[in-house]
CSV table of N, CA, C and O in Angstrom, one decimal:
chain,number,residue,atom,x,y,z
A,1,GLY,N,-38.5,-19.9,-24.4
A,1,GLY,CA,-37.3,-19.8,-23.4
A,1,GLY,C,-36.0,-19.6,-24.2
A,1,GLY,O,-35.3,-18.8,-23.7
A,2,ALA,N,-35.9,-20.3,-25.3
A,2,ALA,CA,-34.5,-20.1,-26.0
A,2,ALA,C,-34.4,-18.7,-26.6
A,2,ALA,O,-33.3,-18.2,-26.7
A,3,THR,N,-35.5,-18.0,-27.0
A,3,THR,CA,-35.4,-16.8,-27.6
A,3,THR,C,-35.0,-15.7,-26.6
A,3,THR,O,-34.4,-14.8,-26.9
A,4,LYS,N,-35.4,-15.9,-25.3
A,4,LYS,CA,-35.0,-15.0,-24.3
A,4,LYS,C,-33.6,-15.0,-24.1
A,4,LYS,O,-32.9,-14.0,-24.0
A,5,ASP,N,-33.0,-16.2,-24.1
A,5,ASP,CA,-31.5,-16.4,-23.9
A,5,ASP,C,-30.8,-15.8,-25.1
A,5,ASP,O,-29.7,-15.2,-24.9
A,6,MET,N,-31.3,-15.9,-26.3
A,6,MET,CA,-30.7,-15.4,-27.5
A,6,MET,C,-30.6,-13.8,-27.3
A,6,MET,O,-29.7,-13.2,-27.7
A,7,GLY,N,-31.7,-13.3,-26.8
A,7,GLY,CA,-31.8,-11.8,-26.6
A,7,GLY,C,-30.6,-11.4,-25.7
A,7,GLY,O,-30.0,-10.4,-25.9
A,8,LYS,N,-30.4,-12.1,-24.6
A,8,LYS,CA,-29.3,-11.7,-23.7
A,8,LYS,C,-28.0,-11.9,-24.3
A,8,LYS,O,-27.2,-11.0,-24.1
A,9,MET,N,-27.8,-12.8,-25.2
A,9,MET,CA,-26.5,-13.0,-25.8
A,9,MET,C,-26.2,-11.9,-26.8
A,9,MET,O,-25.1,-11.5,-27.0
A,10,LEU,N,-27.3,-11.4,-27.4
A,10,LEU,CA,-27.1,-10.4,-28.5
A,10,LEU,C,-27.1,-8.9,-27.9
A,10,LEU,O,-27.0,-8.0,-28.6
A,11,GLY,N,-27.1,-8.9,-26.5
A,11,GLY,CA,-26.9,-7.6,-25.8
A,11,GLY,C,-28.3,-7.0,-25.5
A,11,GLY,O,-28.4,-5.8,-25.2
A,12,GLY,N,-29.3,-7.7,-25.4
A,12,GLY,CA,-30.6,-7.2,-25.0
A,12,GLY,C,-30.8,-7.1,-23.5
A,12,GLY,O,-29.7,-7.2,-22.7
A,13,GLU,N,-31.8,-6.7,-23.0
A,13,GLU,CA,-32.1,-6.4,-21.6
A,13,GLU,C,-31.9,-7.8,-20.9
A,13,GLU,O,-32.5,-8.8,-21.3
A,14,GLU,N,-31.2,-7.7,-19.8
A,14,GLU,CA,-31.1,-8.9,-19.0
A,14,GLU,C,-32.2,-8.8,-17.9
A,14,GLU,O,-32.6,-7.8,-17.4
A,15,GLU,N,-32.7,-10.0,-17.5
A,15,GLU,CA,-33.5,-10.0,-16.3
A,15,GLU,C,-32.7,-9.8,-15.1
A,15,GLU,O,-31.7,-10.3,-14.8
A,16,LYS,N,-33.2,-9.0,-14.2
A,16,LYS,CA,-32.5,-8.6,-13.0
A,16,LYS,C,-33.1,-9.4,-11.9
A,16,LYS,O,-34.3,-9.4,-11.6
A,17,ASP,N,-32.2,-10.1,-11.2
A,17,ASP,CA,-32.4,-10.9,-10.1
A,17,ASP,C,-32.5,-10.0,-8.9
A,17,ASP,O,-31.5,-9.3,-8.5
A,18,PRO,N,-33.6,-10.0,-8.1
A,18,PRO,CA,-33.6,-9.1,-6.9
A,18,PRO,C,-32.7,-9.5,-5.8
A,18,PRO,O,-32.2,-8.8,-5.0
A,19,ASP,N,-32.3,-10.8,-5.8
A,19,ASP,CA,-31.4,-11.3,-4.8
A,19,ASP,C,-30.0,-11.3,-5.3
A,19,ASP,O,-29.1,-11.8,-4.5
A,20,ALA,N,-29.7,-10.8,-6.5
A,20,ALA,CA,-28.4,-10.9,-7.0
A,20,ALA,C,-27.3,-10.2,-6.2
A,20,ALA,O,-26.1,-10.7,-6.0
A,21,GLN,N,-27.7,-9.1,-5.7
A,21,GLN,CA,-26.8,-8.3,-4.8
A,21,GLN,C,-26.3,-9.1,-3.6
A,21,GLN,O,-25.3,-9.2,-3.2
A,22,LYS,N,-27.4,-9.6,-2.9
A,22,LYS,CA,-27.3,-10.4,-1.7
A,22,LYS,C,-26.4,-11.6,-2.0
A,22,LYS,O,-25.5,-12.0,-1.2
A,23,LYS,N,-26.7,-12.3,-3.1
A,23,LYS,CA,-25.9,-13.5,-3.5
A,23,LYS,C,-24.4,-13.2,-3.7
A,23,LYS,O,-23.5,-13.9,-3.3
A,24,GLU,N,-24.2,-12.0,-4.4
A,24,GLU,CA,-22.8,-11.7,-4.7
A,24,GLU,C,-22.0,-11.3,-3.4
A,24,GLU,O,-20.9,-11.7,-3.2
A,25,GLU,N,-22.7,-10.6,-2.5
A,25,GLU,CA,-22.1,-10.4,-1.1
A,25,GLU,C,-21.8,-11.7,-0.4
A,25,GLU,O,-20.7,-11.8,0.2
A,26,GLU,N,-22.7,-12.6,-0.4
A,26,GLU,CA,-22.4,-13.9,0.2
A,26,GLU,C,-21.3,-14.5,-0.4
A,26,GLU,O,-20.5,-15.2,0.3
A,27,ARG,N,-21.2,-14.5,-1.7
A,27,ARG,CA,-20.1,-15.2,-2.5
A,27,ARG,C,-18.7,-14.5,-2.1
A,27,ARG,O,-17.8,-15.2,-1.8
A,28,GLN,N,-18.8,-13.2,-2.1
A,28,GLN,CA,-17.5,-12.5,-1.7
A,28,GLN,C,-17.1,-12.8,-0.3
A,28,GLN,O,-15.9,-13.0,0.0
A,29,GLU,N,-18.1,-13.0,0.7
A,29,GLU,CA,-17.7,-13.3,2.1
A,29,GLU,C,-17.1,-14.7,2.1
A,29,GLU,O,-16.3,-14.9,2.8
A,30,ALA,N,-17.7,-15.6,1.4
A,30,ALA,CA,-17.3,-17.0,1.3
A,30,ALA,C,-15.8,-17.0,0.8
A,30,ALA,O,-14.9,-17.8,1.3
A,31,LEU,N,-15.6,-16.3,-0.2
A,31,LEU,CA,-14.2,-16.2,-0.8
A,31,LEU,C,-13.2,-15.6,0.2
A,31,LEU,O,-12.1,-16.1,0.4
A,32,ARG,N,-13.6,-14.6,0.9
A,32,ARG,CA,-12.8,-14.0,2.0
A,32,ARG,C,-12.5,-15.1,3.1
A,32,ARG,O,-11.3,-15.2,3.6
A,33,GLN,N,-13.5,-15.8,3.5
A,33,GLN,CA,-13.3,-16.8,4.5
A,33,GLN,C,-12.4,-17.9,4.1
A,33,GLN,O,-11.5,-18.3,4.9
A,34,GLN,N,-12.5,-18.3,2.8
A,34,GLN,CA,-11.6,-19.4,2.2
A,34,GLN,C,-10.2,-18.8,2.3
A,34,GLN,O,-9.2,-19.6,2.6
A,35,GLU,N,-10.0,-17.6,1.8
A,35,GLU,CA,-8.7,-17.0,1.8
A,35,GLU,C,-8.0,-16.9,3.2
A,35,GLU,O,-6.9,-17.3,3.3
A,36,GLU,N,-8.9,-16.6,4.2
A,36,GLU,CA,-8.3,-16.5,5.6
A,36,GLU,C,-7.9,-17.9,6.1
A,36,GLU,O,-6.9,-18.0,6.7
A,37,GLU,N,-8.8,-18.8,5.8
A,37,GLU,CA,-8.5,-20.2,6.3
A,37,GLU,C,-7.2,-20.8,5.5
A,37,GLU,O,-6.4,-21.4,6.1
A,38,ARG,N,-7.0,-20.5,4.2
A,38,ARG,CA,-5.9,-20.9,3.5
A,38,ARG,C,-4.6,-20.2,4.1
A,38,ARG,O,-3.6,-20.8,4.4
A,39,LYS,N,-4.7,-18.9,4.5
A,39,LYS,CA,-3.5,-18.3,5.0
A,39,LYS,C,-3.2,-18.8,6.4
A,39,LYS,O,-2.1,-18.9,6.8
A,40,ALA,N,-4.2,-19.1,7.2
A,40,ALA,CA,-4.1,-19.6,8.6
A,40,ALA,C,-3.5,-21.1,8.4
A,40,ALA,O,-2.5,-21.4,9.2
A,41,LYS,N,-3.8,-21.9,7.4
A,41,LYS,CA,-3.3,-23.1,7.3
A,41,LYS,C,-1.8,-23.0,6.9
A,41,LYS,O,-0.9,-23.7,7.4
A,42,HIS,N,-1.5,-22.1,6.0
A,42,HIS,CA,-0.1,-21.9,5.5
A,42,HIS,C,0.7,-21.5,6.7
A,42,HIS,O,1.9,-22.0,6.8
A,43,ALA,N,0.3,-20.6,7.6
A,43,ALA,CA,1.1,-20.1,8.7
A,43,ALA,C,1.3,-21.2,9.6
A,43,ALA,O,2.4,-21.3,10.2
A,44,ARG,N,0.3,-22.1,9.9
A,44,ARG,CA,0.5,-23.3,10.9
A,44,ARG,C,1.6,-24.2,10.2
A,44,ARG,O,2.5,-24.7,10.9
A,45,MET,N,1.5,-24.5,8.9
A,45,MET,CA,2.5,-25.4,8.3
A,45,MET,C,3.9,-24.7,8.3
A,45,MET,O,4.9,-25.4,8.6
A,46,GLU,N,4.0,-23.4,8.1
A,46,GLU,CA,5.3,-22.8,8.1
A,46,GLU,C,5.9,-22.8,9.5
A,46,GLU,O,7.0,-23.0,9.7
A,47,ALA,N,5.0,-22.7,10.5
A,47,ALA,CA,5.4,-22.7,11.9
A,47,ALA,C,6.0,-24.1,12.3
A,47,ALA,O,7.0,-24.3,12.9
A,48,GLU,N,5.3,-25.1,11.7
A,48,GLU,CA,5.8,-26.5,12.0
A,48,GLU,C,7.1,-26.7,11.3
A,48,GLU,O,8.0,-27.4,11.8
A,49,ARG,N,7.2,-26.2,10.1
A,49,ARG,CA,8.5,-26.4,9.4
A,49,ARG,C,9.6,-25.7,10.1
A,49,ARG,O,10.7,-26.3,10.2
A,50,GLU,N,9.3,-24.5,10.6
A,50,GLU,CA,10.4,-23.8,11.2
A,50,GLU,C,10.8,-24.4,12.5
A,50,GLU,O,11.9,-24.6,12.9
A,51,LYS,N,9.8,-25.1,13.2
A,51,LYS,CA,10.1,-25.9,14.4
A,51,LYS,C,11.1,-27.0,14.1
A,51,LYS,O,12.0,-27.2,14.8
A,52,VAL,N,10.8,-27.7,13.0
A,52,VAL,CA,11.6,-28.8,12.6
A,52,VAL,C,13.0,-28.4,12.2
A,52,VAL,O,14.0,-28.9,12.6
A,53,ARG,N,13.1,-27.2,11.5
A,53,ARG,CA,14.3,-26.6,11.1
A,53,ARG,C,15.2,-26.3,12.3
A,53,ARG,O,16.4,-26.6,12.3
A,54,GLN,N,14.6,-25.7,13.3
A,54,GLN,CA,15.2,-25.3,14.5
A,54,GLN,C,15.8,-26.5,15.2
A,54,GLN,O,16.9,-26.6,15.8
A,55,GLN,N,14.9,-27.6,15.3
A,55,GLN,CA,15.4,-28.9,15.9
A,55,GLN,C,16.7,-29.3,15.2
A,55,GLN,O,17.6,-29.8,15.9
A,56,ILE,N,16.7,-29.3,13.9
A,56,ILE,CA,18.0,-29.7,13.1
A,56,ILE,C,19.1,-28.9,13.4
A,56,ILE,O,20.1,-29.3,13.5
A,57,ARG,N,18.9,-27.6,13.4
A,57,ARG,CA,19.9,-26.6,13.8
A,57,ARG,C,20.5,-26.8,15.1
A,57,ARG,O,21.7,-26.8,15.2
A,58,ASP,N,19.7,-27.1,16.1
A,58,ASP,CA,20.1,-27.4,17.5
A,58,ASP,C,20.9,-28.7,17.4
A,58,ASP,O,22.0,-28.8,18.1
A,59,LYS,N,20.4,-29.7,16.8
A,59,LYS,CA,21.1,-31.0,16.7
A,59,LYS,C,22.4,-31.0,16.2
A,59,LYS,O,23.4,-31.6,16.8
A,60,TYR,N,22.6,-30.2,15.1
A,60,TYR,CA,23.9,-30.2,14.4
A,60,TYR,C,24.7,-29.0,14.7
A,60,TYR,O,25.8,-28.8,14.1
A,61,GLY,N,24.4,-28.1,15.5
A,61,GLY,CA,25.0,-26.9,15.9
A,61,GLY,C,25.1,-25.9,14.7
A,61,GLY,O,26.0,-25.2,14.6
A,62,LEU,N,24.1,-25.8,14.0
A,62,LEU,CA,24.0,-24.8,12.9
A,62,LEU,C,23.5,-23.5,13.3
A,62,LEU,O,22.7,-23.4,14.3
A,63,LYS,N,23.6,-22.5,12.5
A,63,LYS,CA,23.2,-21.2,12.8
A,63,LYS,C,22.2,-20.9,11.7
A,63,LYS,O,22.3,-21.2,10.5
A,64,LYS,N,21.2,-20.0,12.0
A,64,LYS,CA,20.4,-19.5,11.0
A,64,LYS,C,21.2,-18.5,10.0
A,64,LYS,O,22.2,-18.0,10.4
A,65,LYS,N,20.7,-18.4,8.8
A,65,LYS,CA,21.5,-17.7,7.8
A,65,LYS,C,21.6,-16.2,8.2
A,65,LYS,O,22.6,-15.6,8.1
A,66,GLU,N,20.4,-15.7,8.8
A,66,GLU,CA,20.4,-14.3,9.3
A,66,GLU,C,21.6,-14.0,10.4
A,66,GLU,O,22.3,-13.1,10.4
A,67,GLU,N,21.6,-15.0,11.3
A,67,GLU,CA,22.6,-14.9,12.3
A,67,GLU,C,24.1,-15.0,11.9
A,67,GLU,O,24.9,-14.2,12.3
A,68,LYS,N,24.3,-15.8,10.9
A,68,LYS,CA,25.6,-16.0,10.3
A,68,LYS,C,26.0,-14.8,9.6
A,68,LYS,O,27.1,-14.3,9.7
A,69,GLU,N,25.0,-14.1,8.8
A,69,GLU,CA,25.3,-12.9,8.1
A,69,GLU,C,25.6,-11.8,9.1
A,69,GLU,O,26.6,-11.0,8.9
A,70,ALA,N,24.9,-11.7,10.2
A,70,ALA,CA,25.1,-10.6,11.1
A,70,ALA,C,26.5,-10.8,11.8
A,70,ALA,O,27.2,-9.7,12.1
A,71,GLU,N,26.9,-12.0,12.2
A,71,GLU,CA,28.2,-12.2,12.7
A,71,GLU,C,29.3,-11.9,11.7
A,71,GLU,O,30.3,-11.2,12.2
A,72,GLU,N,29.2,-12.2,10.5
A,72,GLU,CA,30.2,-11.8,9.5
A,72,GLU,C,30.2,-10.3,9.3
A,72,GLU,O,31.4,-9.8,9.2
A,73,LYS,N,29.1,-9.7,9.3
A,73,LYS,CA,29.2,-8.2,9.2
A,73,LYS,C,29.8,-7.5,10.4
A,73,LYS,O,30.6,-6.6,10.3
A,74,ALA,N,29.5,-8.1,11.7
A,74,ALA,CA,30.1,-7.5,12.8
A,74,ALA,C,31.7,-7.8,12.8
A,74,ALA,O,32.3,-6.8,13.3
A,75,ALA,N,32.1,-8.8,12.4
A,75,ALA,CA,33.5,-9.3,12.2
A,75,ALA,C,34.2,-8.2,11.3
A,75,ALA,O,35.3,-7.8,11.5
A,76,LEU,N,33.6,-7.8,10.2
A,76,LEU,CA,34.2,-6.9,9.2
A,76,LEU,C,34.2,-5.5,9.9
A,76,LEU,O,35.1,-4.8,9.6
A,77,GLU,N,33.2,-5.2,10.7
A,77,GLU,CA,33.2,-3.8,11.2
A,77,GLU,C,34.2,-3.6,12.3
A,77,GLU,O,34.6,-2.5,12.6
A,78,GLN,N,34.6,-4.7,13.0
A,78,GLN,CA,35.5,-4.5,14.1
A,78,GLN,C,36.9,-4.2,13.6
A,78,GLN,O,37.3,-4.9,12.6
A,79,PRO,N,37.6,-3.3,14.3
A,79,PRO,CA,39.0,-3.0,13.7
A,79,PRO,C,39.9,-4.3,14.0
A,79,PRO,O,39.7,-4.9,15.1
A,80,CYS,N,40.8,-4.5,13.1
A,80,CYS,CA,41.8,-5.6,13.3
A,80,CYS,C,42.9,-5.1,14.2
A,80,CYS,O,43.7,-4.3,13.7
A,81,GLU,N,42.9,-5.7,15.4
A,81,GLU,CA,44.1,-5.1,16.3
A,81,GLU,C,45.4,-5.9,16.0
A,81,GLU,O,45.4,-7.1,15.8
A,82,GLY,N,46.5,-5.1,15.9
A,82,GLY,CA,47.8,-5.7,15.7
A,82,GLY,C,48.0,-6.1,14.3
A,82,GLY,O,49.1,-6.6,14.0
A,83,SER,N,47.1,-5.7,13.3
A,83,SER,CA,47.3,-6.2,11.9
A,83,SER,C,47.4,-5.0,11.1
A,83,SER,O,46.6,-4.0,11.2
A,84,LEU,N,48.3,-4.8,10.2
A,84,LEU,CA,48.4,-3.7,9.3
A,84,LEU,C,47.6,-4.0,8.0
A,84,LEU,O,47.3,-3.1,7.3
A,85,THR,N,47.2,-5.2,7.8
A,85,THR,CA,46.4,-5.5,6.7
A,85,THR,C,45.0,-5.9,7.1
A,85,THR,O,44.8,-6.4,8.2
A,86,ARG,N,44.0,-5.8,6.3
A,86,ARG,CA,42.7,-6.3,6.6
A,86,ARG,C,42.1,-6.9,5.4
A,86,ARG,O,42.6,-6.7,4.3
A,87,PRO,N,41.0,-7.7,5.6
A,87,PRO,CA,40.4,-8.4,4.4
A,87,PRO,C,40.0,-7.4,3.3
A,87,PRO,O,39.6,-6.3,3.7
A,88,LYS,N,40.1,-7.8,2.1
A,88,LYS,CA,39.7,-6.9,1.0
A,88,LYS,C,38.3,-6.5,1.1
A,88,LYS,O,37.9,-5.4,0.8
A,89,LYS,N,37.4,-7.3,1.6
A,89,LYS,CA,36.0,-7.0,1.7
A,89,LYS,C,35.7,-5.8,2.7
A,89,LYS,O,34.8,-5.0,2.6
A,90,ALA,N,36.6,-5.7,3.7
A,90,ALA,CA,36.5,-4.6,4.8
A,90,ALA,C,36.9,-3.3,4.3
A,90,ALA,O,36.6,-2.2,5.0
A,91,ILE,N,37.6,-3.2,3.2
A,91,ILE,CA,38.1,-1.9,2.7
A,91,ILE,C,36.9,-1.2,2.1
A,91,ILE,O,36.3,-1.6,1.1
A,92,PRO,N,36.6,0.0,2.5
A,92,PRO,CA,35.5,0.8,2.0
A,92,PRO,C,35.9,1.2,0.5
A,92,PRO,O,37.0,1.4,0.1
A,93,ALA,N,34.7,1.3,-0.4
A,93,ALA,CA,35.0,1.6,-1.8
A,93,ALA,C,35.5,3.0,-1.9
A,93,ALA,O,35.2,4.0,-1.1
A,94,GLY,N,36.5,3.2,-2.8
A,94,GLY,CA,37.2,4.5,-3.0
A,94,GLY,C,38.4,4.8,-2.1
A,94,GLY,O,38.9,6.0,-2.1
A,95,CYS,N,38.9,3.9,-1.3
A,95,CYS,CA,39.9,4.1,-0.4
A,95,CYS,C,41.1,3.5,-1.0
A,95,CYS,O,41.3,2.3,-1.0
A,96,GLY,N,42.0,4.2,-1.6
A,96,GLY,CA,43.4,3.7,-2.0
A,96,GLY,C,43.4,2.9,-3.3
A,96,GLY,O,44.4,2.6,-3.8
A,97,ASP,N,42.3,2.8,-3.9
A,97,ASP,CA,42.3,2.0,-5.2
A,97,ASP,C,42.4,2.9,-6.4
A,97,ASP,O,42.3,2.5,-7.5
A,98,GLU,N,42.3,4.2,-6.2
A,98,GLU,CA,42.4,5.2,-7.2
A,98,GLU,C,43.7,5.9,-7.2
A,98,GLU,O,44.3,6.1,-6.2
A,99,GLU,N,44.2,6.4,-8.4
A,99,GLU,CA,45.5,7.2,-8.4
A,99,GLU,C,45.1,8.6,-8.0
A,99,GLU,O,44.1,9.1,-8.3
A,100,GLU,N,46.0,9.2,-7.3
A,100,GLU,CA,45.8,10.6,-6.8
A,100,GLU,C,45.9,11.5,-8.0
A,100,GLU,O,46.9,11.4,-8.8
A,101,GLU,N,45.1,12.5,-8.1
A,101,GLU,CA,45.2,13.5,-9.1
A,101,GLU,C,45.9,14.7,-8.5
A,101,GLU,O,45.8,15.1,-7.4
A,102,GLU,N,46.8,15.3,-9.4
A,102,GLU,CA,47.6,16.5,-8.9
A,102,GLU,C,47.0,17.8,-9.5
A,102,GLU,O,46.6,17.7,-10.5
């Protein structure tokens, strides 16, 4: 028996298992199922975390980061009524910061 194994290690002919293909397919299917279960568990945990985050935001009157950014962007896009100056962030690039060429 040991000489057979030595032949395999040295690159000799391997014995082919007739059920090897079937076993490999079953193994691949099991791996896919485990990955799906892991992703589902992760999605459930993330949903629970988001629920807790939302409860905290509601309790303390906080806003989501995306909402806060959207409000800031909207505020910058609105024209400033009655003001001759505007925040530096709101000035588009290339407007007035270059010397005019003659």
